Coordinates of C-alpha atoms in Angstrom, one line a residue:
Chain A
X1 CA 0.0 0.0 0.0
X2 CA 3.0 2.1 0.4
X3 CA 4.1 1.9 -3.0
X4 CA 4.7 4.1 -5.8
X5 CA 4.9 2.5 -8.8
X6 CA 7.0 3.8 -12.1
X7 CA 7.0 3.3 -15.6
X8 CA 8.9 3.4 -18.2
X9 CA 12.0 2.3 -16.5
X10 CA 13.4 3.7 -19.5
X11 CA 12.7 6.5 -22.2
X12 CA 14.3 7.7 -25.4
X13 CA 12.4 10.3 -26.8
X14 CA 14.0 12.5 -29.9
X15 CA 15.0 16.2 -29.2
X16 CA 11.9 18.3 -29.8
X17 CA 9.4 15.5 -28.6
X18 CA 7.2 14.4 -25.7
X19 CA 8.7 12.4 -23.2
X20 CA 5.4 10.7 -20.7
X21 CA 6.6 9.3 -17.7
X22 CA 3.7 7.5 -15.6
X23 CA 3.0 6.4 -11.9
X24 CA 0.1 4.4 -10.4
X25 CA -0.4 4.5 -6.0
X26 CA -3.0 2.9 -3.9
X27 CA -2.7 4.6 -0.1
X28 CA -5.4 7.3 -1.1
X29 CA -4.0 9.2 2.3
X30 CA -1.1 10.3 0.0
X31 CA -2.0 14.3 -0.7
X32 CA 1.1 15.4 -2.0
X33 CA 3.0 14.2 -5.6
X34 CA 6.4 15.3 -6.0
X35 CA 8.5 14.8 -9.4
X36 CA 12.6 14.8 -9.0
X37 CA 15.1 15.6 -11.5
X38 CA 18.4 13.3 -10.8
X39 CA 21.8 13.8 -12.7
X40 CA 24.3 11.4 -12.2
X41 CA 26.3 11.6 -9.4
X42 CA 24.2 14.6 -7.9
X43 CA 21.2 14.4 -5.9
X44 CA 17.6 14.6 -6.3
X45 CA 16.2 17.9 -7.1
X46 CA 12.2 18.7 -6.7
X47 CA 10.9 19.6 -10.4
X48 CA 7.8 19.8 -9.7
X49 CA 4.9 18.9 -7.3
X50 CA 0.9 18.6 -7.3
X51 CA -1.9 18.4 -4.9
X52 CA -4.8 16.2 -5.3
X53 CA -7.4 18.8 -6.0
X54 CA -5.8 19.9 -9.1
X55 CA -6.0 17.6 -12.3
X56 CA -3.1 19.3 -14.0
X57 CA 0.2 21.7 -12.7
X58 CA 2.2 23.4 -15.7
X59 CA 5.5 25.2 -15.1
X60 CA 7.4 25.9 -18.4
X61 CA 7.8 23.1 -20.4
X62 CA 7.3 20.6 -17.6
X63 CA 3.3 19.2 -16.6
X64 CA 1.9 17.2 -14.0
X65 CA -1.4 15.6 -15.0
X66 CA -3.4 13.8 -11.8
X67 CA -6.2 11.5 -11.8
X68 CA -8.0 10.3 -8.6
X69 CA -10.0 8.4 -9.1
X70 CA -7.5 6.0 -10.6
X71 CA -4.6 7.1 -9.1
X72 CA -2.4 8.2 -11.5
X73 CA -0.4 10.7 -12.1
X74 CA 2.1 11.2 -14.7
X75 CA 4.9 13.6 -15.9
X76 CA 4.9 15.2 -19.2
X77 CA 7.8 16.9 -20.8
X78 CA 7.4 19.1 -23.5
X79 CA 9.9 20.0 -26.3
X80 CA 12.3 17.5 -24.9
X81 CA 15.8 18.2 -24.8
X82 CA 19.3 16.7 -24.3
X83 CA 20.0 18.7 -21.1
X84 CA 16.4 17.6 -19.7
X85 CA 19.0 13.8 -19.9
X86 CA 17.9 12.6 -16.1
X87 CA 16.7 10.0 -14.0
X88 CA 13.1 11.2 -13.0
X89 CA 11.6 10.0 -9.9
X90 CA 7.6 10.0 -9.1
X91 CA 7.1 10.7 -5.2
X92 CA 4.0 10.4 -2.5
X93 CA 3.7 11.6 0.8
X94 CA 0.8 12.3 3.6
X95 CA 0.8 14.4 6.0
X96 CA 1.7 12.7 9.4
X97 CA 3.5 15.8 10.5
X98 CA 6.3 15.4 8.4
X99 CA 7.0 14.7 4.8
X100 CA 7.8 10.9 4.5
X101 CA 8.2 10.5 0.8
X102 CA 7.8 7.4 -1.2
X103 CA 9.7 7.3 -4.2
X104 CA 8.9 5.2 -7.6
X105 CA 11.8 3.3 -8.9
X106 CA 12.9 6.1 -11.2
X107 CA 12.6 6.3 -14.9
X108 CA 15.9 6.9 -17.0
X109 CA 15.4 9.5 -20.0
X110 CA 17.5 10.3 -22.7
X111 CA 17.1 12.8 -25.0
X112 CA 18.7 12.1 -28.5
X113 CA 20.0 15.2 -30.0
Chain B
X1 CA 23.6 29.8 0.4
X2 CA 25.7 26.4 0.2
X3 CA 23.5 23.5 -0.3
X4 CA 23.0 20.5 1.5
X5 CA 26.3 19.1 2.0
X6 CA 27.8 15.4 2.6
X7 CA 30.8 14.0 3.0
X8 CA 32.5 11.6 2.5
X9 CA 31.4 11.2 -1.3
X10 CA 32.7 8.0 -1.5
X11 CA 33.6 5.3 0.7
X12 CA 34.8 2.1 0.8
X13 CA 34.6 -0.4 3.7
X14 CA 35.5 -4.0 4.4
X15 CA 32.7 -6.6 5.9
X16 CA 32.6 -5.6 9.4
X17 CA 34.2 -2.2 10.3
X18 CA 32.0 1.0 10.5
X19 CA 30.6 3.8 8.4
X20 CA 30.1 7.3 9.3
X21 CA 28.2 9.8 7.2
X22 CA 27.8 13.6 7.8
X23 CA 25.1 15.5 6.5
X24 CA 25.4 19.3 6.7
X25 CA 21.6 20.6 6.3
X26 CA 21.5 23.7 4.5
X27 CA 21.9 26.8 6.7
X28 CA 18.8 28.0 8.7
X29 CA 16.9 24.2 8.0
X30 CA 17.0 22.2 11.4
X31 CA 14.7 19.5 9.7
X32 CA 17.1 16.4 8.7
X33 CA 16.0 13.3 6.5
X34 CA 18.1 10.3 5.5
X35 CA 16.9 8.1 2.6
X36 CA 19.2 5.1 0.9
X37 CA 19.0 4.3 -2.7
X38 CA 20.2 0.7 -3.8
X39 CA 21.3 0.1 -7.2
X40 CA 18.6 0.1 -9.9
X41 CA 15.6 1.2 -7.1
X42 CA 13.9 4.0 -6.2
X43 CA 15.1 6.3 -2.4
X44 CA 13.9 4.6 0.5
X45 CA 13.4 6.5 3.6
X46 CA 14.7 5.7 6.9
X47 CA 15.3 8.5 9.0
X48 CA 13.6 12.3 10.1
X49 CA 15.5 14.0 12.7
X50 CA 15.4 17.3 14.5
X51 CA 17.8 18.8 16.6
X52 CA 18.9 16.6 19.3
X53 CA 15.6 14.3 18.4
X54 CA 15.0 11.4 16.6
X55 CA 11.4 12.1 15.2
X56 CA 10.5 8.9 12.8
X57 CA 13.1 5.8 12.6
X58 CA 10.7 3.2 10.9
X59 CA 12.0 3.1 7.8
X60 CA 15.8 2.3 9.5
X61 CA 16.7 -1.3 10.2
X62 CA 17.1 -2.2 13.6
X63 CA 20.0 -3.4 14.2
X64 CA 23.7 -2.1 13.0
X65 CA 22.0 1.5 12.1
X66 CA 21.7 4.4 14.2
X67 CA 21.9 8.3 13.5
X68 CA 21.8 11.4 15.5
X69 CA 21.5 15.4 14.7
X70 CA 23.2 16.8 17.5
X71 CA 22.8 20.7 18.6
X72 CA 26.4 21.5 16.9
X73 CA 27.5 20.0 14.0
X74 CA 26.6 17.7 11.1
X75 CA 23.5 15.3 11.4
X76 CA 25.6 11.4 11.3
X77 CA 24.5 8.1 9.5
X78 CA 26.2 5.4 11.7
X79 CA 26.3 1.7 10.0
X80 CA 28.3 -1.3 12.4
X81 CA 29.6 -3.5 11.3
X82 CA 29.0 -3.9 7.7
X83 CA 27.9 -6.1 5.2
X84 CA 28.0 -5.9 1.5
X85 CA 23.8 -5.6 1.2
X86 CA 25.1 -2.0 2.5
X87 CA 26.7 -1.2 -0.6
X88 CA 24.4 2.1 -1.5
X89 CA 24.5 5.7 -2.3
X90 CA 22.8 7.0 1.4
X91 CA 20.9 11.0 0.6
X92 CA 20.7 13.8 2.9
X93 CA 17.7 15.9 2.8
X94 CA 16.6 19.3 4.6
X95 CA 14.2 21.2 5.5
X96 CA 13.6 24.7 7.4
X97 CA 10.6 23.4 8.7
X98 CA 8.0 20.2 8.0
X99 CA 5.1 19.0 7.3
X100 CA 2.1 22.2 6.5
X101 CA 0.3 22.7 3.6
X102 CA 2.2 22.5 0.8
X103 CA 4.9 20.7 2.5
X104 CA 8.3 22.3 2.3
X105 CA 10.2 21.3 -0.2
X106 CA 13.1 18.7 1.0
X107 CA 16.5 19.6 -0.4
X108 CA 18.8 17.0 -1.0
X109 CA 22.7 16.5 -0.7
X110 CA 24.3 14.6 -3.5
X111 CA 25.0 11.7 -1.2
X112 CA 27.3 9.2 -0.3
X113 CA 28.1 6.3 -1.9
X114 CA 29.3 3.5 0.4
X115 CA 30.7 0.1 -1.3
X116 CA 31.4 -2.8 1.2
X117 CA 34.4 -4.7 0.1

């Protein structure tokens, strides 16, 4: 019930193109979805992050689309490109008076130029 | 405004001596958070600490692990006595404060990665 789970494991999406990265959860006490950008040898670095009473967060080229009632939510980058090169990580947390995140297994893009 | 920093990056350890790891939260966060990453998974938490307190230890094994966040100086991993199924990169994360609505954003440290020989 804890677990966050994330798919592709890996993407390779052409420079200019979508990359869709997805993540399914079952404890329906997580309220907060957190996406993290990881470079190799450096560590995790919040993207991007969405509440459950939004369907969709957009910052720049990077979107967060939610769904409840199947909970979902999934990670879309826009006009992909060879620096957005990464290990992304899906995250869930609830509020127990601190922020215990569970992480997906992380999805490996590259970014062909 | 330095980030969250660890040290040692790497290190290596033979079956059965110890590992220390010092996290240095970034400066005005007194909210500390430990996760471990094995090769090929996701970051597992283990640890939240706050100064001088241990606030949530379930996801840290029992035995061999302990850490502490003392009122001076760098929050510590300690692993006894180690075994190769330690082999791992171990994260840092901070916070100024925690939980609230939207939570604060954890910052993480680039971590340490600890291979047991």
């Amino acid at each position: 019930q804890q677990q966050v789970k994330q798919s592709p494991q890996s993407l390779i999406v052409q420079k200019g193109g979508i990359s869709i990265i997805n993540c399914a959860y079952e404890n329906t006490a997580f309220d907060y979805f957190p996406w993290y950008q990881q470079f190799p040898g450096k560590g995790p670095a919040l993207l991007i992050a969405i509440r459950p009473d939004v369907s969709e967060k957009k910052e720049g080229r990077f979107t967060i689309s939610f769904n409840k009632s199947a909970k979902q939510f999934s990670l879309h980058i826009m006009d992909s490109q060879p620096g957005d090169s990464a290990t992304y990580f899906c995250a869930a947390s609830m509020n127990t008076g601190f922020q215990k995140l569970v992480f997906g297994t992380g999805t490996r893009l590259l970014v062909s130029p | 405004n330095a980030g969250v920093m660890q040290n040692p990056r790497h290190l290596v350890r033979r079956r059965g001596q110890e590992a220390r790891l010092r996290c240095s939260p970034m400066k005005g966060h007194s909210h500390v958070y430990w996760y471990r990453q094995l090769p090929e998974e996701g970051l597992k938490f283990m640890v939240y600490l706050q100064k001088e307190n241990i606030i949530d230890e379930s996801g840290m094994p029992k035995e061999r692990f302990s850490a502490e966040f003392p009122k001076e100086g760098p929050s510590i991993l300690r692993i006894q006595q180690v075994v190769r199924g330690d082999s791992a990169a171990y994260f840092c994360a901070s916070s100024p404060t925690s939980g609230g609505t939207p939570p604060e954003t954890q910052y993480f440290g680039p971590g340490t990665r600890l291979l047991v020989l």
